[in-house]
Amino acid sequence: MTSIEQAAPVTNNFLRTIIDEDLKSGKHAGIVTRFPPEPNGYLHIGHAKSICINFGLARDFGGRCHLRFDDTNPAKEEQEYIDSIKENVRWLGFDWGEHLHYASDNFEQLYCWAVYLIKQGKAYVEDLNAEQIRAYRGTLTEAGTESPYRTRSVEENLDLFGRMRAGEFPDGSRVLRAKIDMAAPNINLRDPVLYRIIHAPHPHVGDAWKIYPMYDFAHGQTDAIEEITHSICTLEFESHKPLYEWFLDNLPVPARPRQYEFARLNLTYTVMSKRKLQELVQLGIVSGWDDPRMPTLVGIRRRGYTPDAVRAFCEMIGVGRSDSWIDVAILEECVRADLNDSAPRAMAVLRPIKLVIDNYPAGQTEEFQASNHPQKPEMGSRSINFSRELWIDSDDFMEVPSKGFHRLTVGGEVKLRCGYIITCTGVVKDSEGAILELHGDYDPASREGIHTADGRKVKGVIHWVSAVHAITAEVRLFDRLFSDPNPDRGGADYKQFLNPNSVETLSDCKLEASLAGAETETRYQFERQGYFRLDPKDTRPGTPVFNRIVTLRDVWTKK
RNA sequence: AGGGGUAUAGCCAAACGGUAAGGCAACGGCCUCUGACGCCGUCAUCUCUUGGUUCGAAUCCAGGUACCCCUGCCA
């Protein structure tokens, strides 16, 4: 466990309480959980919460956690997603060991159990089409009516179901239904569909099957087969729980798992639904599922977020049963906390403006040692070059300073971080009045500290880069994808809340020379600006592209 | 409207009949060669609401109110 996670409070929650009691009472000798994604899309930060809960609980209570693909619908599932999900879970730092499972591994057993139900008179083959089934189901306030096929004989049901499996019937022509209660107030109990016919290849079992079990008929039984003790899912499955238990009660399952539900993660300034995420990709609003602004794990990862930070975030937000919206600022804080600790510092000028040190000899060069981390000498130092012409950030100069501004102004002085104190002596402008370059003088005696020769303390410290030594890079400044905290909020089209400035590409940034050796896996703090990381996809030899992971906190500009 | 849930600070969240943890944010102050980091302090007489039980209630009881989920051959 890393320091940032230790710093996160481990608060009690209802799941821990339940597990504690189950262990104490001897109901279970150990716990087994599972993360059960359907491989029909890419994982997002909401899934990370579930992953951390399931794997985290298993870790904390000395149990195990399975990775299980809930692959019961081949019409939507693909191998690509299976691979991506496995990689994401690993990236987050979790290990399922021997326990990689697929619901489809149990298709034969599930089929046998369906036959068992038919023989018990508890399931029947339905000939009504989807629309008719819907009409027969009734409404929230009115009971449904029983299907005319509900009373078929066991023999006929067995025959028909066998022929469904054999592929004799086209998609949609028949389904297998449980015979429960068409008048049940819980609609999930009104003779739910158990199997449907789908003539499509399955990513894991190929074309062995023509019928596939529904989620409800697969999940609980699969939990039982895997001997899951605590089957943890999100709140919307709560109304399925009676069905989950009905199958466990009516089938000779080998174990008795129990379902518990928690509130899914909602994050401000983003959208999380698969449909909307997909739309952002398809409409070209983002560059892909791994666009650094996306809440997908592939996106977050490309952006440069660390798995430690994501885990700390999941720990910090807790687990409850009430619908909640987590402020994305908390995620950003977790990233800062982690990176502040681990990121080597460097200097980079994003919006360069030239500063000529007139009293510094032309052609002369000096090398200064700069610490890689102010609080961690063990992270070493690097040398940075100083020369007559420098780049500084245009944000750090104001011709007419606003109140409280203590960076560079004409006639003002400022400390060049790890360098000299300089005084700005003048501004050169073009005919339009745009600033071409700044001129200044340096104090040769001011290398150490921030005090001037006459003992005054310089208020401002700015970053800079030597012009002749600098390397040029593209830097992408990412911001929140939406400008509204809740773009998902009812009614209105979420796309109207898109933040037009969610990415700003700066193509002529000047970085200190040491960054020529930057590695993709290293996150850097560009001092006074934020945390950055080489884009793993668009960086080319000699033409670095940096992504801004997150800014530094900035109480000054906030005021 | 039938069923199932949930309400504790700006946002999360603990508490299990014994006198409202913690985190994030915010606000003061200190420190600082990053307006970063760090450090110190402040931040619910009160738990959606109205009654009741009790020596004692966020916790128990009764009635309200608000919000979320459920009418896929999706998961």
XYZ file of C-alpha atoms (C1' of nucleotides) in Angstrom:
634
model
C 0.000 0.000 0.000
C 1.370 3.386 -0.918
C 1.545 6.414 1.309
C -1.376 8.161 -0.320
C -3.619 5.210 0.423
C -2.463 5.038 3.983
C -3.363 8.680 4.252
C -6.886 7.942 3.089
C -9.208 7.286 5.995
C -10.459 3.751 6.277
C -13.954 4.371 7.488
C -16.353 1.703 8.376
C -19.154 0.987 5.934
C -22.179 -1.262 5.789
C -20.410 -3.924 3.731
C -17.557 -4.212 6.208
C -20.060 -4.450 9.015
C -21.921 -7.281 7.304
C -18.735 -9.173 6.536
C -17.467 -8.682 10.059
C -20.641 -10.191 11.424
C -20.670 -13.070 8.951
C -17.118 -13.946 9.867
C -17.714 -13.557 13.577
C -20.876 -15.656 13.576
C -19.189 -18.370 11.576
C -21.646 -18.030 8.704
C -18.610 -17.911 6.456
C -15.076 -19.067 7.169
C -13.754 -16.644 4.564
C -15.193 -14.339 1.995
C -15.292 -14.540 -1.770
C -16.327 -11.587 -3.896
C -16.320 -10.953 -7.589
C -16.134 -8.134 -10.098
C -18.582 -9.136 -12.848
C -18.410 -6.839 -15.887
C -20.213 -7.567 -19.105
C -17.609 -7.305 -21.880
C -19.665 -4.924 -23.949
C -17.692 -1.717 -23.501
C -14.813 0.001 -21.814
C -14.562 0.372 -18.067
C -14.933 3.800 -16.501
C -14.208 5.390 -13.147
C -17.519 4.080 -11.826
C -16.315 0.547 -12.467
C -13.135 1.410 -10.609
C -15.265 1.984 -7.525
C -16.768 -1.457 -7.872
C -13.382 -3.045 -8.535
C -11.894 -1.385 -5.470
C -14.831 -2.433 -3.305
C -14.769 -6.052 -4.391
C -11.032 -6.599 -4.560
C -10.470 -4.333 -1.584
C -12.866 -6.207 0.651
C -11.306 -9.510 -0.328
C -7.857 -8.105 0.417
C -8.822 -6.587 3.748
C -10.639 -9.656 5.006
C -8.191 -12.208 3.717
C -10.565 -13.603 1.106
C -10.392 -13.700 -2.657
C -12.010 -11.859 -5.504
C -12.841 -13.301 -8.895
C -12.847 -11.514 -12.185
C -15.922 -12.814 -13.917
C -17.207 -11.880 -17.320
C -20.960 -11.742 -17.347
C -21.054 -12.806 -20.949
C -24.616 -13.906 -21.531
C -25.421 -11.741 -24.525
C -23.181 -12.413 -27.534
C -25.026 -9.799 -29.559
C -23.198 -7.104 -27.622
C -19.981 -8.620 -26.415
C -16.517 -8.680 -27.920
C -13.092 -10.088 -27.196
C -11.623 -6.620 -27.441
C -13.563 -5.611 -24.350
C -12.522 -8.721 -22.482
C -8.887 -7.888 -23.120
C -9.303 -4.246 -22.212
C -11.130 -5.028 -18.982
C -8.482 -7.491 -17.871
C -5.792 -4.950 -18.563
C -7.629 -2.202 -16.704
C -8.148 -4.317 -13.605
C -4.474 -5.199 -13.608
C -3.529 -1.589 -14.138
C -5.555 -0.647 -11.100
C -3.324 -3.004 -9.183
C -5.573 -5.980 -8.580
C -4.956 -9.636 -9.229
C -7.581 -12.305 -9.639
C -4.993 -15.058 -9.502
C -6.469 -18.330 -10.698
C -9.936 -16.935 -10.630
C -10.693 -15.685 -14.090
C -14.210 -16.891 -14.809
C -16.876 -16.545 -17.441
C -20.570 -16.949 -16.870
C -20.474 -18.824 -20.156
C -18.277 -21.485 -18.564
C -21.495 -22.575 -16.861
C -23.812 -22.662 -19.853
C -24.217 -26.450 -19.721
C -25.022 -26.419 -16.015
C -27.413 -23.525 -16.479
C -29.128 -25.422 -19.260
C -29.517 -28.440 -17.005
C -31.037 -26.271 -14.327
C -33.476 -24.817 -16.834
C -34.518 -28.362 -17.724
C -34.822 -29.073 -14.012
C -37.224 -26.161 -13.612
C -39.275 -27.354 -16.572
C -39.534 -30.796 -15.017
C -40.651 -29.219 -11.768
C -43.359 -27.402 -13.663
C -41.660 -24.095 -12.894
C -40.690 -23.026 -16.392
C -42.325 -23.044 -19.780
C -41.631 -22.239 -23.384
C -43.345 -19.066 -24.501
C -44.560 -18.563 -28.061
C -45.785 -15.027 -27.579
C -43.590 -12.428 -29.243
C -41.787 -9.654 -27.380
C -44.548 -7.157 -27.899
C -47.191 -9.543 -26.654
C -45.150 -10.473 -23.645
C -44.898 -6.821 -22.790
C -48.642 -6.357 -23.102
C -49.327 -9.414 -20.932
C -46.918 -8.209 -18.291
C -49.310 -5.549 -17.016
C -48.114 -2.254 -15.619
C -46.661 -0.915 -12.407
C -50.113 -0.730 -10.912
C -51.976 -3.486 -12.743
C -51.319 -7.180 -12.528
C -50.287 -9.001 -15.650
C -52.234 -11.794 -17.305
C -51.028 -15.313 -17.777
C -49.793 -16.451 -21.145
C -51.874 -19.083 -22.967
C -48.655 -21.120 -23.258
C -48.133 -21.152 -19.504
C -49.941 -24.451 -19.108
C -48.033 -26.454 -21.686
C -47.139 -29.956 -20.628
C -43.726 -30.745 -19.268
C -43.103 -33.011 -22.256
C -43.923 -30.330 -24.775
C -41.793 -27.811 -22.913
C -38.872 -30.209 -22.811
C -39.219 -30.934 -26.499
C -39.474 -27.291 -27.485
C -36.625 -26.161 -25.244
C -34.404 -28.901 -26.640
C -35.201 -27.757 -30.140
C -34.498 -24.152 -29.163
C -31.054 -25.269 -28.105
C -30.645 -27.227 -31.312
C -31.168 -24.049 -33.284
C -34.435 -25.065 -34.913
C -36.097 -21.728 -34.321
C -35.233 -18.212 -35.431
C -34.260 -15.405 -33.069
C -37.208 -13.999 -31.180
C -39.596 -16.794 -31.972
C -39.679 -18.331 -28.524
C -38.255 -17.866 -25.043
C -38.139 -19.923 -21.906
C -39.908 -18.314 -18.971
C -40.057 -19.048 -15.275
C -43.524 -19.730 -13.943
C -43.713 -17.499 -10.897
C -46.518 -14.989 -10.478
C -48.050 -12.737 -13.123
C -49.674 -10.678 -10.387
C -46.516 -10.052 -8.372
C -46.125 -6.385 -7.402
C -42.439 -6.767 -8.266
C -42.520 -6.912 -12.031
C -39.346 -8.957 -12.171
C -41.315 -11.849 -10.768
C -43.987 -11.829 -13.492
C -42.725 -14.924 -15.268
C -39.297 -13.550 -16.201
C -37.566 -14.667 -19.375
C -34.848 -17.233 -18.681
C -33.528 -17.994 -22.164
C -33.747 -16.345 -25.507
C -32.662 -17.512 -28.945
C -29.645 -15.723 -30.383
C -27.909 -17.068 -33.460
C -24.640 -15.256 -32.977
C -21.088 -16.319 -32.271
C -20.005 -15.848 -28.705
C -16.557 -14.387 -27.940
C -15.784 -17.061 -25.360
C -17.738 -20.174 -26.343
C -17.884 -19.653 -30.093
C -21.009 -21.009 -31.757
C -21.746 -23.805 -29.369
C -25.031 -22.232 -28.357
C -28.133 -20.898 -30.034
C -29.854 -19.979 -26.797
C -28.445 -17.781 -24.093
C -29.504 -17.285 -20.481
C -30.647 -13.910 -19.267
C -28.675 -12.078 -16.610
C -31.166 -13.063 -13.911
C -30.925 -16.744 -14.698
C -27.135 -16.686 -14.823
C -25.849 -14.376 -12.172
C -26.938 -15.910 -8.897
C -26.297 -19.433 -10.038
C -22.852 -18.478 -11.249
C -22.218 -16.870 -7.879
C -23.243 -20.141 -6.267
C -21.021 -22.215 -8.520
C -18.038 -19.977 -7.789
C -18.964 -20.052 -4.106
C -19.195 -16.306 -3.921
C -20.205 -15.351 -0.404
C -20.987 -11.682 -0.922
C -22.327 -10.720 -4.322
C -21.996 -6.965 -4.431
C -23.776 -4.983 -7.105
C -25.294 -1.559 -7.661
C -28.639 -0.344 -6.377
C -30.610 -0.848 -9.569
C -30.381 -4.602 -9.066
C -32.178 -4.379 -5.788
C -35.523 -5.232 -7.309
C -33.943 -8.295 -8.888
C -32.935 -9.671 -5.527
C -36.174 -11.628 -4.949
C -35.626 -13.293 -8.316
C -31.974 -13.948 -7.498
C -33.157 -15.716 -4.385
C -36.000 -17.508 -6.114
C -33.507 -19.323 -8.327
C -31.296 -20.218 -5.389
C -34.372 -21.526 -3.571
C -35.695 -23.555 -6.479
C -32.519 -25.010 -7.909
C -30.104 -27.527 -6.393
C -27.279 -25.012 -6.236
C -24.087 -25.882 -4.346
C -23.915 -22.737 -2.230
C -25.947 -19.841 -0.978
C -24.482 -16.482 -1.982
C -26.158 -13.303 -0.826
C -26.596 -10.124 -2.847
C -25.802 -6.674 -1.431
C -26.242 -3.399 -3.227
C -24.386 -0.092 -3.055
C -24.871 3.286 -4.736
C -23.040 3.666 -7.996
C -20.563 6.491 -8.490
C -21.761 9.740 -9.983
C -19.116 12.320 -10.768
C -19.670 16.003 -11.390
C -18.694 17.624 -14.701
C -18.868 14.392 -16.643
C -21.226 11.757 -17.937
C -20.899 8.104 -17.152
C -23.516 6.251 -19.140
C -22.194 3.967 -21.810
C -24.588 5.415 -24.331
C -23.441 8.998 -23.810
C -19.772 8.084 -23.716
C -20.212 6.235 -26.953
C -21.949 9.219 -28.478
C -19.043 11.489 -27.546
C -16.748 9.123 -29.400
C -18.975 8.623 -32.429
C -19.697 12.314 -32.875
C -15.989 13.051 -32.717
C -16.436 15.300 -29.701
C -13.544 13.413 -28.186
C -10.764 11.649 -30.029
C -11.724 8.187 -28.814
C -12.481 6.076 -25.772
C -8.995 6.891 -24.536
C -9.290 10.630 -24.996
C -7.612 12.063 -21.887
C -10.790 13.932 -20.993
C -12.908 10.800 -20.861
C -13.870 9.218 -17.521
C -12.980 5.838 -18.966
C -10.109 4.000 -17.366
C -8.251 4.026 -20.671
C -8.787 7.783 -20.856
C -7.794 8.498 -17.299
C -4.777 6.330 -17.733
C -3.675 8.076 -20.901
C -4.202 11.403 -19.195
C -1.609 10.292 -16.692
C -3.679 9.561 -13.599
C -2.001 6.910 -11.484
C -3.669 3.740 -10.244
C -2.637 4.709 -6.719
C -4.565 7.940 -7.018
C -7.647 6.224 -8.379
C -7.564 3.673 -5.576
C -7.116 6.399 -2.976
C -10.093 8.179 -4.487
C -12.279 5.099 -4.266
C -11.245 4.650 -0.659
C -11.925 8.272 0.144
C -15.448 8.482 -1.258
C -16.691 5.576 0.806
C -19.538 3.209 0.058
C -23.141 3.859 0.849
C -26.658 3.232 -0.305
C -27.804 6.772 -0.923
C -27.558 8.356 -4.341
C -24.647 10.711 -4.262
C -22.664 12.982 -6.490
C -18.960 13.123 -5.896
C -17.238 16.348 -6.804
C -14.623 15.622 -9.451
C -12.356 17.973 -7.483
C -11.885 15.131 -5.014
C -10.491 12.911 -7.749
C -8.221 15.739 -8.833
C -7.037 16.212 -5.252
C -6.150 12.541 -5.008
C -4.088 12.839 -8.168
C -2.293 15.906 -6.847
C -1.594 14.268 -3.522
C -0.060 11.242 -5.180
C 1.910 13.156 -7.779
C 3.164 15.785 -5.346
C 4.836 12.929 -3.589
C 6.272 11.120 -6.535
C 6.707 13.498 -9.452
C 10.151 14.900 -10.214
C 10.083 18.654 -10.799
C 11.068 20.374 -14.004
C 10.688 23.766 -15.602
C 8.624 24.355 -18.692
C 7.475 27.559 -20.292
C 4.094 27.051 -21.867
C 3.427 30.489 -23.339
C 6.940 31.761 -24.011
C 8.041 35.358 -24.056
C 11.718 36.185 -24.466
C 13.709 37.825 -21.721
C 17.166 39.152 -22.617
C 19.571 39.633 -19.715
C 21.508 42.616 -21.027
C 24.297 42.532 -18.471
C 24.961 38.835 -18.998
C 27.771 38.156 -21.492
C 26.616 36.920 -24.865
C 27.672 33.358 -25.504
C 28.243 32.594 -21.849
C 26.535 29.621 -20.269
C 26.257 28.343 -16.728
C 24.957 25.135 -15.257
C 22.953 25.159 -12.046
C 21.942 22.164 -10.011
C 18.236 21.981 -9.358
C 16.673 19.608 -6.889
C 14.227 17.144 -8.394
C 11.975 17.390 -5.373
C 12.138 20.087 -2.716
C 11.192 17.749 0.120
C 12.990 14.668 -1.125
C 16.735 15.060 -1.583
C 16.915 11.337 -2.267
C 15.282 12.025 -5.609
C 18.488 13.744 -6.657
C 19.068 16.763 -8.802
C 19.643 17.704 -12.400
C 21.536 20.461 -14.073
C 19.818 23.305 -15.827
C 21.382 25.783 -18.180
C 21.473 29.523 -17.858
C 22.343 31.932 -20.627
C 21.730 35.446 -21.835
C 18.414 34.764 -23.517
C 15.658 33.083 -21.590
C 12.052 32.125 -22.055
C 9.602 33.006 -19.332
C 5.856 32.537 -19.268
C 3.865 35.478 -20.506
C 1.559 34.944 -17.522
C 4.439 35.900 -15.298
C 4.783 39.371 -16.732
C 2.359 42.255 -16.421
C 3.098 45.665 -17.787
C 0.398 47.100 -15.589
C 0.408 44.812 -12.584
C -2.838 44.098 -10.861
C -3.025 44.456 -7.111
C -1.109 41.750 -5.323
C 0.730 40.585 -8.451
C 4.249 39.758 -7.416
C 5.820 38.393 -10.501
C 7.633 40.456 -13.130
C 6.790 44.054 -14.001
C 8.781 46.803 -15.641
C 11.241 48.052 -13.070
C 10.352 45.155 -10.794
C 12.504 42.302 -9.674
C 11.881 38.626 -9.450
C 13.811 35.494 -8.561
C 14.412 33.060 -11.369
C 13.849 29.741 -9.714
C 17.192 28.113 -8.968
C 18.856 31.026 -10.762
C 19.457 34.717 -10.280
C 17.405 37.630 -9.179
C 16.693 39.804 -12.181
C 15.218 43.233 -12.702
C 13.109 44.048 -15.709
C 14.480 47.116 -17.409
C 12.282 47.416 -20.433
C 9.810 46.104 -22.961
C 10.236 45.964 -26.722
C 7.028 46.130 -28.712
C 6.108 45.971 -32.362
C 4.206 48.711 -34.172
C 0.928 47.213 -32.997
C 1.958 47.421 -29.389
C 2.390 43.684 -28.930
C 5.260 42.700 -26.690
C 8.204 41.294 -28.619
C 10.644 40.780 -25.805
C 11.614 41.825 -22.331
C 14.953 43.140 -21.209
C 16.508 42.908 -17.805
C 19.633 42.816 -15.681
C 20.740 40.130 -13.310
C 22.479 40.346 -9.975
C 25.536 38.048 -10.131
C 25.551 37.707 -6.360
C 21.998 36.455 -6.083
C 22.348 32.767 -6.860
C 21.476 31.649 -3.360
C 18.288 32.626 -1.660
C 15.739 35.239 -2.437
C 17.337 38.232 -0.795
C 18.746 41.146 -2.719
C 22.176 42.623 -2.078
C 20.622 45.212 0.188
C 18.754 42.584 2.151
C 15.257 42.882 0.713
C 13.260 39.756 0.127
C 12.080 39.235 -3.418
C 8.420 38.335 -3.412
C 8.129 36.508 -6.678
C 9.790 33.381 -7.945
C 9.155 32.374 -11.545
C 10.174 29.502 -13.754
C 12.224 29.986 -16.900
C 14.203 28.120 -19.516
C 17.387 28.985 -21.361
C 16.487 29.820 -24.956
C 19.462 28.206 -26.623
C 19.121 25.042 -24.610
C 15.360 24.642 -24.566
C 13.549 21.908 -26.405
C 10.241 22.596 -28.081
C 7.177 20.537 -27.325
C 3.468 20.412 -27.769
C 1.509 20.583 -24.551
C -2.170 19.784 -24.204
C -4.014 21.466 -21.397
C -7.079 19.495 -20.446
C -9.975 20.758 -18.475
C -13.332 19.293 -17.555
C -15.349 18.024 -20.482
C -18.474 19.793 -19.302
C -18.953 23.235 -17.843
C -21.992 22.204 -15.832
C -21.580 20.122 -12.681
C -24.390 17.868 -13.756
C -24.683 17.692 -17.552
C -26.781 14.568 -17.138
C -29.511 16.348 -15.289
C -32.960 15.621 -16.550
C -34.490 16.741 -19.781
C -31.945 18.913 -21.515
C -29.406 17.469 -23.925
C -26.198 16.954 -22.008
C -24.179 18.055 -25.045
C -25.292 21.640 -24.588
C -23.127 21.719 -21.482
C -19.896 20.751 -23.236
C -16.992 22.895 -22.134
C -15.653 24.551 -25.306
C -12.255 24.879 -23.629
C -11.863 21.331 -22.430
C -8.612 21.077 -24.343
C -6.125 23.730 -25.349
C -3.191 22.706 -27.489
C -0.014 24.734 -27.132
C 2.428 23.890 -29.878
C 5.442 26.044 -29.095
C 6.251 25.318 -25.494
C 9.820 25.575 -24.293
C 11.022 22.909 -21.907
C 14.250 22.542 -20.006
C 16.718 20.309 -21.830
C 16.559 17.476 -19.305
C 13.025 16.778 -20.464
C 14.413 15.542 -23.771
C 14.971 12.317 -21.882
C 11.438 12.177 -20.442
C 9.884 8.774 -20.133
C 6.269 7.961 -20.775
C 5.770 6.387 -17.398
C 7.193 9.339 -15.470
C 4.863 12.087 -14.375
C 6.569 15.453 -13.996
C 5.604 18.489 -12.097
C 6.202 21.481 -14.301
C 6.846 23.848 -11.457
C 4.140 26.329 -10.617
C 1.868 24.844 -13.272
C 0.800 21.304 -12.779
C 1.550 17.683 -13.435
C 2.357 16.523 -16.929
C 3.083 13.311 -18.665
C 4.189 12.366 -22.160
C 1.266 11.303 -24.312
C 1.903 7.631 -25.027
C 0.079 7.728 -28.317
C 1.006 10.944 -30.097
C 4.564 11.474 -28.957
C 7.109 10.892 -31.750
C 10.868 10.744 -31.438
C 12.076 14.307 -31.285
C 8.579 15.788 -31.030
C 7.314 15.340 -27.529
C 3.655 15.837 -26.686
C 2.829 16.386 -23.045
C -0.578 16.011 -21.437
C -1.481 18.088 -18.452
C -2.796 15.630 -15.901
C -4.010 18.212 -13.430
C -3.083 21.752 -12.451
C -1.462 22.698 -9.193
C -3.789 24.269 -6.690
C -3.748 27.986 -7.186
C -5.169 30.146 -4.432
C -3.849 33.314 -6.026
C -5.782 33.295 -9.299
C -8.825 32.007 -7.465
C -9.001 35.241 -5.540
C -50.419 5.094 -8.719
C -48.175 -0.935 -7.170
C -43.361 -2.699 -5.398
C -38.417 -1.673 -3.665
C -34.952 1.929 -1.663
C -32.615 6.543 0.417
C -32.625 11.189 3.556
C -26.645 13.349 8.973
C -22.620 20.326 7.069
C -21.305 23.017 0.398
C -19.850 17.429 -1.264
C -18.997 12.427 0.609
C -19.490 9.771 5.235
C -19.217 7.393 10.530
C -22.521 6.319 14.597
C -26.079 0.280 16.158
C -30.387 3.825 23.010
C -25.491 7.114 26.411
C -25.010 12.922 24.571
C -22.916 14.139 16.323
C -15.833 10.581 13.855
C -13.077 11.463 9.541
C -12.099 13.236 4.502
C -12.769 16.979 0.584
C -14.144 22.056 0.066
C -14.301 26.831 2.579
C -12.246 30.471 5.987
C -8.252 32.598 9.178
C -2.896 32.260 10.401
C 2.251 30.268 10.005
C 6.072 28.411 6.754
C 8.196 28.534 1.854
C 13.676 30.012 -3.842
C 6.955 26.491 -6.744
C 1.150 32.063 -4.956
C 2.770 24.395 -4.812
C 3.781 21.267 -0.561
C 3.636 21.328 4.781
C 1.812 23.059 9.606
C -1.857 25.308 13.197
C -6.789 26.848 14.008
C -12.204 27.581 12.736
C -16.275 25.024 10.466
C -23.754 20.470 12.759
C -26.429 22.621 20.425
C -27.666 19.045 15.900
C -29.285 14.340 11.987
C -35.792 15.723 5.931
C -40.452 16.876 8.900
C -44.402 16.375 12.773
C -45.713 13.814 16.935
C -44.763 9.693 20.487
C -41.841 6.125 23.791
C -37.541 6.807 27.161
C -33.797 9.377 32.668
C -31.642 9.757 27.775
C -33.276 9.276 20.513
C -29.576 10.477 14.342
C -30.646 5.530 16.335
C -37.091 2.790 18.680
C -42.646 3.729 17.232
C -46.578 6.395 14.263
C -47.844 9.931 10.440
C -46.060 13.189 6.657
C -42.486 15.173 2.732
C -38.624 14.797 -1.016
C -35.616 12.096 -4.233
C -33.916 7.371 -6.727
C -34.901 2.376 -9.002
C -38.453 -1.316 -11.451
C -43.335 -2.295 -16.980
C -35.720 -5.250 -22.340
C -36.090 -11.555 -25.504
C -29.894 -5.516 -21.780
C -26.643 -6.146 -17.704
